[in-house]
Coordinates of C-alpha atoms and ligand atoms in Angstrom, one line a residue:
M1 CA -25.2 -12.5 9.2
T2 CA -24.1 -13.8 12.4
D3 CA -25.4 -11.7 15.0
P4 CA -28.3 -13.7 16.6
I5 CA -30.1 -10.3 17.6
A6 CA -29.9 -9.2 13.9
T7 CA -31.1 -12.7 12.7
L8 CA -34.0 -12.5 15.4
T9 CA -34.9 -9.0 14.0
K10 CA -35.3 -10.2 10.5
L11 CA -37.6 -12.8 11.6
L12 CA -39.7 -10.5 13.5
E13 CA -40.0 -7.9 11.0
P14 CA -42.7 -9.7 8.9
I15 CA -44.7 -10.7 12.0
F16 CA -44.4 -6.9 13.3
S17 CA -45.5 -5.5 9.9
E18 CA -48.5 -7.9 9.7
M19 CA -49.7 -6.5 13.2
N20 CA -49.1 -3.0 12.0
G21 CA -51.6 -3.5 9.0
G22 CA -48.8 -4.3 6.5
D23 CA -46.6 -1.2 7.4
P24 CA -43.0 -1.6 8.5
A25 CA -42.6 -1.7 12.3
D26 CA -39.4 -2.0 14.4
P27 CA -39.5 -4.9 16.7
V28 CA -36.8 -3.2 18.6
V29 CA -34.5 -6.2 19.8
R30 CA -32.0 -5.3 22.4
P31 CA -29.5 -7.2 24.3
S32 CA -30.6 -7.8 27.9
D33 CA -29.3 -8.3 31.5
R34 CA -32.4 -10.5 31.9
A35 CA -32.1 -12.8 28.9
D36 CA -30.1 -13.2 25.9
A37 CA -32.3 -10.3 24.2
Q38 CA -35.3 -8.5 24.8
I39 CA -37.9 -7.6 22.2
N40 CA -39.4 -4.3 23.0
G41 CA -41.4 -3.2 20.2
A42 CA -44.8 -4.6 21.1
L43 CA -45.3 -1.4 23.4
A44 CA -44.8 1.3 20.9
L45 CA -46.8 -0.6 18.4
A46 CA -49.6 -1.2 20.9
K47 CA -49.9 2.4 21.3
K48 CA -50.1 3.0 17.5
V49 CA -52.6 0.4 16.6
G50 CA -54.8 0.8 19.9
A51 CA -54.3 -2.7 21.2
N52 CA -52.9 -4.2 24.5
P53 CA -49.2 -4.7 24.3
R54 CA -49.1 -8.0 26.2
D55 CA -51.9 -9.4 23.8
L56 CA -49.4 -8.3 20.8
A57 CA -46.5 -9.7 22.7
E58 CA -48.2 -13.0 23.3
S59 CA -49.1 -13.4 19.8
V60 CA -45.5 -12.7 18.9
T61 CA -44.5 -15.8 21.2
E62 CA -46.8 -18.1 19.4
S63 CA -45.2 -17.6 16.3
A64 CA -43.8 -20.6 14.5
A65 CA -41.4 -18.6 12.7
L66 CA -39.1 -18.5 16.1
T67 CA -39.0 -21.9 16.9
D68 CA -35.5 -22.8 15.6
V69 CA -34.1 -19.6 16.9
A70 CA -35.4 -19.0 20.6
S71 CA -35.7 -21.8 23.3
S72 CA -37.6 -19.7 25.4
L73 CA -39.8 -16.6 24.8
E74 CA -41.3 -15.1 27.8
V75 CA -43.8 -11.9 28.2
A76 CA -42.6 -9.6 31.0
G77 CA -43.7 -6.3 32.5
P78 CA -45.9 -4.3 30.4
G79 CA -45.4 -6.3 27.0
F80 CA -41.6 -6.9 26.7
I81 CA -40.4 -10.5 25.7
N82 CA -37.5 -12.1 27.2
V83 CA -35.6 -14.3 24.5
E84 CA -33.4 -17.1 25.3
F85 CA -31.7 -18.1 21.9
S86 CA -31.5 -22.0 21.2
Q87 CA -28.2 -23.7 21.7
P88 CA -28.3 -25.2 18.1
F89 CA -28.9 -21.7 16.6
L90 CA -26.0 -20.2 18.5
E91 CA -23.9 -23.2 17.6
S92 CA -24.6 -22.9 14.0
L93 CA -23.8 -19.2 14.0
L94 CA -20.3 -20.0 15.8
A95 CA -19.7 -22.3 13.1
E96 CA -20.1 -19.8 10.4
V97 CA -18.0 -17.2 12.2
A98 CA -15.2 -19.6 12.5
N99 CA -15.1 -20.5 9.1
D100 CA -15.2 -16.8 8.1
D101 CA -11.8 -14.8 7.9
R102 CA -13.8 -11.6 8.6
L103 CA -15.1 -13.3 11.8
G104 CA -18.8 -12.3 10.9
V105 CA -18.0 -8.6 10.1
A106 CA -19.9 -7.9 6.8
A107 CA -19.2 -4.9 4.4
A108 CA -21.3 -1.9 4.8
T109 CA -24.1 -1.6 2.6
D110 CA -23.8 2.1 1.8
L111 CA -20.1 2.2 0.5
K112 CA -18.7 5.6 0.7
T113 CA -15.6 7.5 -0.2
V114 CA -14.3 8.9 3.3
V115 CA -11.6 11.5 3.6
I116 CA -10.3 11.4 7.4
D117 CA -7.9 14.4 8.3
Y118 CA -5.8 13.5 11.3
S119 CA -2.4 13.8 13.0
A120 CA -1.8 17.4 11.3
P121 CA 1.2 18.5 13.2
N122 CA 3.1 21.6 12.5
V123 CA 6.4 22.0 10.5
A124 CA 9.2 22.9 12.8
K125 CA 7.3 22.4 15.6
E126 CA 7.2 19.8 18.5
M127 CA 4.4 17.0 18.2
H128 CA 2.8 17.0 21.3
V129 CA 0.1 14.8 23.2
G130 CA -2.6 16.8 21.3
H131 CA -1.2 15.3 18.0
L132 CA -1.0 11.7 19.7
R133 CA -4.7 11.9 20.2
S134 CA -5.5 13.0 16.6
T135 CA -3.1 10.3 15.3
V136 CA -4.3 7.4 17.4
I137 CA -8.1 8.2 17.0
G138 CA -7.9 9.0 13.4
D139 CA -5.9 5.9 12.7
S140 CA -8.3 3.7 14.5
L141 CA -11.2 5.3 12.4
V142 CA -9.4 4.8 9.5
R143 CA -8.8 1.0 10.1
M144 CA -12.5 0.4 11.0
M145 CA -13.8 2.1 8.1
E146 CA -11.6 0.3 5.7
C147 CA -12.7 -3.0 7.4
L148 CA -16.3 -2.1 6.4
G149 CA -15.1 -1.7 2.9
H150 CA -15.2 2.0 2.5
Q151 CA -12.8 3.8 0.4
V152 CA -10.6 5.7 2.9
I153 CA -8.3 8.5 1.9
R154 CA -6.1 9.7 4.6
E155 CA -5.1 13.2 4.7
N156 CA -2.4 14.6 7.1
H157 CA -3.1 18.3 7.0
I158 CA 0.3 19.4 8.2
G159 CA 0.9 23.3 8.9
D160 CA 3.6 23.8 6.3
W161 CA 2.7 27.2 5.1
G162 CA 2.4 30.8 6.6
R163 CA 4.0 33.8 8.2
P164 CA 6.3 31.8 10.6
F165 CA 8.4 30.3 7.5
G166 CA 9.8 33.8 7.0
M167 CA 11.7 33.7 10.2
L168 CA 12.1 30.0 10.4
I169 CA 13.8 30.0 6.6
E170 CA 16.2 33.2 8.0
H171 CA 17.1 31.1 11.0
L172 CA 17.8 28.1 8.7
L173 CA 20.3 30.2 6.8
D174 CA 21.9 31.8 9.7
L175 CA 22.6 28.1 11.4
G176 CA 23.5 26.6 8.1
E177 CA 21.9 23.5 6.8
D178 CA 23.8 21.0 8.4
V179 CA 23.4 22.3 12.0
A180 CA 19.9 23.0 11.5
S181 CA 19.4 19.7 9.9
S182 CA 21.1 17.6 12.9
G183 CA 18.6 19.5 15.5
L184 CA 15.3 19.3 13.5
S185 CA 15.9 15.8 12.3
Q186 CA 16.6 14.5 15.8
G187 CA 13.4 16.1 17.0
D188 CA 14.8 19.0 18.5
L189 CA 12.1 21.3 16.9
D190 CA 11.0 23.1 19.9
S191 CA 14.7 24.7 20.3
F192 CA 14.9 25.5 16.4
Y193 CA 11.5 27.3 16.7
K194 CA 12.2 29.2 20.0
E195 CA 15.5 30.2 18.7
A196 CA 14.1 31.8 15.5
N197 CA 11.3 33.4 17.7
A198 CA 13.7 34.9 20.1
K199 CA 15.7 36.5 17.0
F200 CA 12.6 37.9 15.8
A201 CA 11.7 39.6 19.0
E202 CA 15.2 41.1 19.5
S203 CA 16.3 42.2 16.2
E204 CA 14.8 44.5 13.7
T205 CA 17.1 43.6 11.0
F206 CA 16.0 40.0 11.6
Q207 CA 12.5 41.1 11.6
E208 CA 12.9 42.5 8.1
R209 CA 14.6 39.7 6.7
A210 CA 12.0 37.4 7.9
R211 CA 9.2 39.7 6.0
Q212 CA 11.1 39.9 2.9
R213 CA 11.6 36.2 3.0
V214 CA 7.7 35.7 3.3
V215 CA 6.9 37.8 0.3
L216 CA 9.6 35.7 -1.6
L217 CA 8.0 32.5 -0.6
Q218 CA 4.6 33.6 -1.4
G219 CA 5.8 34.9 -4.8
G220 CA 7.4 31.5 -5.5
D221 CA 11.1 32.5 -5.8
E222 CA 12.8 29.1 -6.3
E223 CA 15.7 29.7 -4.0
T224 CA 13.3 30.2 -1.2
L225 CA 11.1 27.4 -2.0
V226 CA 14.0 25.2 -2.1
L227 CA 15.0 26.2 1.8
W228 CA 11.2 25.8 2.5
R229 CA 11.3 22.2 1.0
R230 CA 14.2 21.6 3.5
L231 CA 12.8 22.8 6.5
V232 CA 9.4 20.7 5.5
D233 CA 11.6 17.6 4.6
M234 CA 13.4 17.6 7.8
S235 CA 10.2 17.9 9.8
N236 CA 8.4 15.1 8.0
A237 CA 11.3 12.6 8.4
Y238 CA 11.0 13.4 12.1
F239 CA 7.4 13.0 12.1
N240 CA 7.7 9.5 10.1
S241 CA 9.9 8.3 12.7
V242 CA 7.3 9.1 15.3
Y243 CA 4.8 7.3 13.2
S244 CA 6.8 4.3 12.8
T245 CA 7.3 3.8 16.3
L246 CA 3.6 4.6 17.0
G247 CA 2.6 1.9 14.2
V248 CA 0.1 4.1 12.5
L249 CA -0.8 3.9 8.9
L250 CA 0.4 7.3 7.7
T251 CA 3.1 7.7 5.0
D252 CA 4.4 10.6 2.8
D253 CA 1.8 9.8 0.2
D254 CA -0.8 11.0 2.7
L255 CA 0.7 14.4 3.2
A256 CA -1.6 17.1 2.2
G257 CA -0.6 20.3 4.1
E258 CA -1.8 23.8 4.2
S259 CA 0.7 24.6 1.3
R260 CA -1.2 22.4 -1.1
Y261 CA -4.1 24.7 -1.1
Q262 CA -2.5 28.0 -1.4
P263 CA -2.7 27.8 -5.3
L264 CA -6.4 27.2 -4.9
M265 CA -7.3 29.9 -2.7
E266 CA -7.7 32.6 -5.3
G267 CA -10.3 30.4 -7.2
V268 CA -12.3 29.7 -4.1
Y269 CA -12.1 33.4 -3.0
Q270 CA -13.7 34.2 -6.5
R271 CA -16.4 31.8 -6.1
L272 CA -17.4 33.4 -3.0
D273 CA -17.3 36.7 -4.7
D274 CA -19.5 35.4 -7.5
A275 CA -21.8 34.0 -5.1
G276 CA -22.1 37.3 -3.5
L277 CA -21.1 36.1 -0.2
L278 CA -18.2 38.3 0.5
S279 CA -19.0 41.7 2.5
E280 CA -16.1 44.2 3.9
D281 CA -15.4 44.3 7.4
D282 CA -12.8 47.0 8.7
G283 CA -10.9 46.4 5.5
A284 CA -11.0 42.8 5.7
M285 CA -13.1 40.6 3.4
V286 CA -15.5 38.2 5.3
V287 CA -18.2 35.9 5.0
Y288 CA -21.0 35.7 7.6
P289 CA -22.1 32.0 8.1
D290 CA -25.6 31.6 9.2
G291 CA -26.1 31.3 13.2
F292 CA -22.7 32.4 14.4
K293 CA -22.7 35.2 16.9
N294 CA -20.2 36.7 19.0
R295 CA -20.3 37.7 22.2
D296 CA -22.4 40.7 22.0
G297 CA -24.9 39.0 19.8
D298 CA -23.6 40.5 16.4
P299 CA -22.9 38.0 13.5
L300 CA -19.7 36.6 13.5
P301 CA -17.4 36.9 10.6
M302 CA -15.3 34.3 8.9
I303 CA -12.5 36.0 7.6
A304 CA -11.5 35.2 4.0
K305 CA -8.9 37.8 3.3
S306 CA -7.1 40.0 5.9
R307 CA -6.6 43.7 5.6
T308 CA -3.3 43.4 4.1
G309 CA -4.7 41.0 1.4
A310 CA -3.4 37.7 2.9
F311 CA -5.6 34.5 2.7
M312 CA -6.1 33.0 6.1
Y313 CA -6.2 29.4 7.8
A314 CA -9.8 29.3 7.2
T315 CA -9.7 30.2 3.6
S316 CA -7.2 27.2 3.2
D317 CA -9.7 25.0 5.1
L318 CA -12.2 26.3 2.5
A319 CA -10.2 25.3 -0.4
C320 CA -9.4 22.1 1.3
V321 CA -13.1 21.1 1.4
V322 CA -13.8 22.0 -2.2
D323 CA -10.6 20.0 -3.0
R324 CA -12.2 16.9 -1.0
V325 CA -15.5 17.0 -2.6
E326 CA -14.7 18.1 -6.2
R327 CA -11.3 16.3 -6.8
L328 CA -11.6 13.4 -4.5
G329 CA -15.2 12.6 -4.6
A330 CA -15.7 12.6 -0.9
D331 CA -19.1 11.7 0.6
L332 CA -17.7 11.9 4.0
M333 CA -14.9 13.9 5.7
L334 CA -13.8 13.3 9.2
Y335 CA -11.7 15.8 10.8
V336 CA -10.0 14.6 13.8
V337 CA -9.1 17.7 15.3
G338 CA -8.9 18.9 19.2
S339 CA -12.2 20.5 20.4
P340 CA -10.9 24.0 20.6
Q341 CA -11.1 24.3 16.9
A342 CA -14.7 23.4 16.9
N343 CA -15.8 26.8 16.2
H344 CA -13.4 27.3 13.4
L345 CA -14.3 24.2 11.6
E346 CA -18.3 24.5 12.1
M347 CA -18.0 28.2 10.4
V348 CA -15.8 26.6 7.5
F349 CA -18.5 23.8 7.1
S350 CA -21.3 26.3 7.3
V351 CA -19.8 28.8 4.7
C352 CA -19.1 25.8 2.4
A353 CA -22.9 24.8 2.7
K354 CA -23.7 28.3 2.1
A355 CA -21.8 28.2 -0.9
G356 CA -23.2 25.0 -2.4
W357 CA -19.9 23.1 -2.0
L358 CA -21.0 21.0 0.8
V359 CA -24.6 19.7 0.2
E360 CA -26.4 16.7 1.3
P361 CA -25.7 13.7 1.2
T362 CA -22.0 14.8 1.5
E363 CA -21.2 15.5 5.1
A364 CA -18.5 16.7 7.0
V365 CA -18.2 15.8 10.8
H366 CA -15.7 17.4 13.3
V367 CA -14.4 14.4 15.4
G368 CA -13.2 16.6 18.4
F369 CA -11.4 15.3 21.4
G370 CA -10.6 16.6 24.8
N371 CA -7.1 17.4 26.7
V372 CA -4.5 15.1 28.1
L373 CA -4.1 16.2 31.9
G374 CA -1.0 15.8 33.9
A375 CA -1.2 14.1 37.7
D376 CA -2.3 17.7 39.0
G377 CA -5.6 18.0 36.5
K378 CA -3.9 20.6 34.4
M379 CA -2.9 20.2 31.0
M380 CA 0.0 17.8 30.9
R381 CA 3.6 19.6 31.1
S382 CA 6.9 18.5 31.0
R383 CA 9.0 19.2 34.2
A384 CA 10.5 22.3 32.4
G385 CA 7.0 23.4 32.0
D386 CA 6.9 22.9 28.2
S387 CA 4.4 20.7 26.6
V388 CA 5.2 17.2 26.6
K389 CA 7.3 16.0 23.7
L390 CA 5.5 13.1 22.1
A391 CA 8.6 11.2 21.2
D392 CA 9.8 11.0 24.8
L393 CA 6.5 9.7 25.8
L394 CA 6.7 7.1 23.4
D395 CA 10.4 6.1 24.5
E396 CA 9.2 6.1 28.2
A397 CA 6.0 3.9 27.4
I398 CA 8.3 1.2 26.0
E399 CA 10.8 1.3 28.7
R400 CA 8.3 0.9 31.4
A401 CA 6.6 -1.7 29.5
E402 CA 9.9 -3.6 29.3
A403 CA 10.3 -3.5 32.9
A404 CA 6.7 -4.7 33.8
I405 CA 7.4 -7.8 31.4
A406 CA 10.6 -8.6 32.8
E407 CA 9.0 -8.6 36.0
K408 CA 5.9 -10.6 35.0
N409 CA 7.7 -13.2 32.6
P410 CA 11.7 -13.6 33.5
E411 CA 11.7 -16.2 31.3
L412 CA 11.1 -14.5 28.1
A413 CA 14.4 -14.0 25.9
A414 CA 16.1 -10.7 25.9
D415 CA 15.4 -9.9 22.2
Q416 CA 11.9 -11.3 22.3
R417 CA 11.1 -9.1 25.4
A418 CA 12.3 -5.9 23.4
K419 CA 9.9 -6.7 20.4
V420 CA 7.1 -7.4 23.0
A421 CA 7.8 -4.2 25.1
E422 CA 7.4 -2.0 22.0
M423 CA 3.9 -3.8 21.2
V424 CA 3.0 -3.6 25.2
G425 CA 4.3 0.0 25.5
I426 CA 2.9 1.5 22.5
G427 CA -0.4 -0.5 22.9
A428 CA -0.8 0.4 26.5
L429 CA -0.6 4.4 25.4
K430 CA -2.9 3.9 22.6
Y431 CA -5.5 1.9 24.5
F432 CA -5.3 4.5 27.4
D433 CA -6.1 7.1 24.8
L434 CA -8.8 5.4 22.9
S435 CA -10.6 3.7 25.7
T436 CA -12.2 7.1 27.3
D437 CA -14.8 9.0 25.4
R438 CA -12.8 11.1 23.1
I439 CA -14.7 14.2 23.8
K440 CA -13.6 14.0 27.6
D441 CA -10.3 15.0 28.8
Y442 CA -8.0 12.3 30.5
Q443 CA -5.4 12.1 33.0
F444 CA -2.1 10.4 31.9
D445 CA -1.3 7.9 34.4
W446 CA 1.7 5.5 33.8
D447 CA 0.7 2.9 36.3
R448 CA -2.9 2.5 35.4
M449 CA -2.1 2.3 31.6
L450 CA 0.5 -0.4 32.1
A451 CA -1.6 -2.4 34.5
F452 CA -2.1 -6.1 33.8
E453 CA -5.6 -5.8 35.1
G454 CA -8.6 -3.9 34.5
S455 CA -9.6 -2.1 31.0
T456 CA -5.9 -1.6 29.9
G457 CA -3.9 -2.7 26.7
P458 CA -1.7 -5.3 28.6
Y459 CA -4.5 -7.0 29.8
L460 CA -6.3 -7.5 26.6
Q461 CA -2.9 -8.5 24.9
Y462 CA -2.5 -10.7 27.8
A463 CA -5.7 -12.4 27.2
H464 CA -4.6 -13.1 23.8
A465 CA -1.1 -14.3 24.6
R466 CA -2.6 -16.6 27.2
I467 CA -5.0 -18.4 24.6
C468 CA -1.7 -18.8 22.3
S469 CA 0.3 -20.2 25.1
V470 CA -2.6 -23.0 25.9
F471 CA -2.0 -24.2 22.2
R472 CA 1.7 -24.0 22.6
R473 CA 1.8 -25.9 25.7
A474 CA -0.2 -28.6 24.0
D475 CA 1.5 -28.4 20.8
I476 CA -1.7 -27.9 18.8
E477 CA -1.7 -26.2 15.5
R478 CA -4.4 -23.5 16.2
A479 CA -6.0 -23.7 12.6
S480 CA -6.4 -27.6 13.0
V481 CA -9.3 -26.8 15.5
R482 CA -11.0 -24.5 13.3
Q483 CA -13.7 -27.0 11.7
V484 CA -14.2 -28.5 15.1
P485 CA -18.0 -27.8 16.0
I486 CA -18.4 -26.1 19.3
A487 CA -20.7 -27.1 21.9
L488 CA -22.2 -24.8 24.4
I489 CA -22.6 -26.3 27.8
E490 CA -21.6 -24.4 30.6
P491 CA -23.1 -20.7 31.0
Q492 CA -19.6 -19.4 30.8
E493 CA -19.3 -20.9 27.4
R494 CA -22.7 -19.4 26.2
A495 CA -21.9 -15.8 27.5
L496 CA -18.5 -16.0 25.7
A497 CA -20.2 -17.2 22.5
L498 CA -22.9 -14.5 22.7
R499 CA -20.1 -11.9 23.1
L500 CA -18.2 -13.1 20.0
L501 CA -21.2 -13.3 17.8
A502 CA -21.8 -9.4 18.8
Y503 CA -18.3 -8.3 17.4
P504 CA -19.9 -7.0 14.2
T505 CA -22.5 -4.9 16.0
A506 CA -19.9 -3.4 18.1
I507 CA -17.8 -2.2 15.2
T508 CA -20.9 -0.5 13.8
A509 CA -21.9 1.0 16.9
S510 CA -18.3 2.4 17.6
L511 CA -18.4 4.0 14.2
G512 CA -21.9 5.3 14.6
T513 CA -20.5 8.0 16.8
Y514 CA -16.7 7.8 15.5
A515 CA -16.0 6.7 18.9
P516 CA -13.3 4.0 19.2
H517 CA -13.9 3.8 23.2
K518 CA -17.0 1.8 22.3
L519 CA -15.1 -0.8 20.7
C520 CA -12.4 -0.8 23.6
T521 CA -15.3 -1.5 25.8
Y522 CA -16.4 -4.5 23.6
V523 CA -12.7 -6.0 23.6
Y524 CA -12.4 -5.8 27.4
E525 CA -15.8 -7.3 27.7
L526 CA -14.8 -10.2 25.5
A527 CA -11.5 -10.7 27.5
S528 CA -13.3 -10.8 30.8
D529 CA -15.9 -13.1 29.3
F530 CA -12.8 -15.3 28.3
S531 CA -11.3 -15.1 31.5
S532 CA -14.7 -16.4 33.5
F533 CA -14.7 -19.0 30.9
Y534 CA -11.0 -20.0 31.4
Q535 CA -11.4 -20.3 35.0
E536 CA -14.5 -22.4 35.1
C537 CA -14.2 -24.4 32.1
P538 CA -11.2 -26.8 31.8
I539 CA -9.8 -26.8 28.2
L540 CA -6.9 -29.2 28.1
K541 CA -7.7 -31.5 31.0
S542 CA -11.2 -32.1 29.3
K543 CA -12.2 -35.4 27.7
E544 CA -13.1 -35.2 24.1
P545 CA -15.1 -33.9 22.4
V546 CA -15.4 -31.1 25.2
R547 CA -11.5 -30.6 24.9
S548 CA -11.6 -29.9 21.1
S549 CA -14.8 -27.7 21.3
R550 CA -13.3 -25.5 24.1
L551 CA -9.9 -25.4 22.0
A552 CA -12.0 -24.1 19.2
L553 CA -13.8 -21.4 21.4
A554 CA -10.6 -20.3 22.7
D555 CA -9.2 -20.1 19.1
L556 CA -12.0 -18.1 17.9
T557 CA -11.8 -15.7 20.9
A558 CA -8.0 -15.0 20.3
R559 CA -8.9 -14.2 16.5
V560 CA -11.4 -11.7 17.5
L561 CA -9.2 -10.1 20.2
A562 CA -6.4 -9.8 17.6
H563 CA -8.6 -8.6 15.0
S564 CA -10.4 -6.0 17.1
L565 CA -7.1 -4.9 18.7
G566 CA -6.0 -4.7 15.1
L567 CA -8.8 -2.1 14.4
L568 CA -7.7 -0.1 17.2
G569 CA -4.1 -0.3 15.9
I570 CA -2.6 -2.2 18.7
A571 CA -0.6 -5.3 18.2
A572 CA -1.6 -8.8 19.8
P573 CA 1.8 -10.7 20.6
E574 CA 1.6 -14.2 20.9
E575 CA 4.0 -14.4 24.0
M576 CA 4.4 -11.9 27.0
Ligands
LIG1 N1 -2.1 21.9 12.1 C1 -3.3 22.1 13.1 C2 -2.9 22.3 14.3 O1 -2.0 21.5 14.8 C3 -4.5 21.2 12.7 C4 -4.9 21.2 11.3 C5 -6.2 20.3 11.3 N2 -6.8 20.1 9.9 C6 -7.6 21.0 9.3 N3 -8.0 20.8 8.1 N4 -7.7 22.4 9.7 O2 -3.6 22.6 15.1

């Protein structure tokens, strides 16, 4: 444990428990603006045991157990204790972190099997910015969860089944596979879908063909399945090219589309029936989850089987929960899906709970997110008024980054510049998405995203590259300073050290609400603390042993920057 606040808490626990007659009592230690930390637990405890909070606080400050850890303990206000950590204590923690490949981040104590449902684009439809959000947020949660030692199963719940496939397959036949595949694999998915749709609207014969094709597809007709597979494969090839540019972890092994759950739905439906949960509503078979009401205040049904006897999107999500819990042994399921599907998912979870498939401590959480808005504050659209194609956005990000880097560092060789541009462009896009509270909408803004100042991807990457360049200039191997003891002399060194030691807590806080923006804030604060240190404390120009100590502090900062950016799925170039 290298977080000084956590260490202090551990030391305080027996003291607080003694004051509470032997029962545990939380010392409530928090970071503070006034001191390194503040102990706030005396207030609540005083109320509980009927004592004066300042008296309790005074007795805490007199405890011998804290002498090694705190250089000053001061009672303030109604009974807070302001703590200043002792220099040797912080220095010893830093030495421990510098020696640790995990930089102080310990594995979680409650290891879980976690299924993370993210990205989930639809076959033969364009990926848009909503899928960007799901993909980027989901991927960062995967990385954080894995870092804490959880067993993470990624599932890409692509939309690869349903009625539209009748018309899509017929359109594929009309075009011929070669023509269709050149359009689809180059990412011209929207025109394919629109053409099919237009034909469907115009021609009754085409409608009839599409209808028959759906029947064949659902009946498992071999030839139809081959055509369906072609469509799915072509779209997947395209999705994979986007994933590779984005640098996310998803591969074909993670595909778990709606089609996978088709064979399971009959059984799940039967179990709903056996549990007596089905009722008839206007010819459809429905379940009423507890507590869901429509606008008139009547119970809201979740449709399990339509009037025509078809299973629904909701039914496939029920089967999906059952599969995740019973086959995969999930303890936790995260659904990284846009906020408009909140009601759908809540109903699914609620029906699963009612049926006994989702019982505590197993948990399903909707990790929702807001919209991406254009400059006009409305949903982001292309100039033609369509939703913006994700692949175009990625290309533009890289192009713009390349121009920005050429301006900032004209000396960088062209091939190097191209590589860095990819890291910076994609990093900027991802950071911009991750750094606002996911629940909120955000306004897309190239200039803000690619700025080298403020809380942006490029600023953080630049902080990392700058440290690397200090070592390059002095021709010093970074690993060579890792055993050097770090001495904290100037206040900027101390502030930076405290920030570095808070890294593990930043990860757990971020995962506590599945909110990557909290980790973003941490990385930004770390880069800012480094920047103050770099301004006030000369590194290479200092005399030994200060020079080596500062190099060691800079190296540790670069390691935490690269590691934390890595958890956000953002690359850390050594030069830019
Ligand atoms: N394919 C859906 C869409 O694009 C998202 C699927 C989300 N996951 C789920 N299990 N329902 O809206």
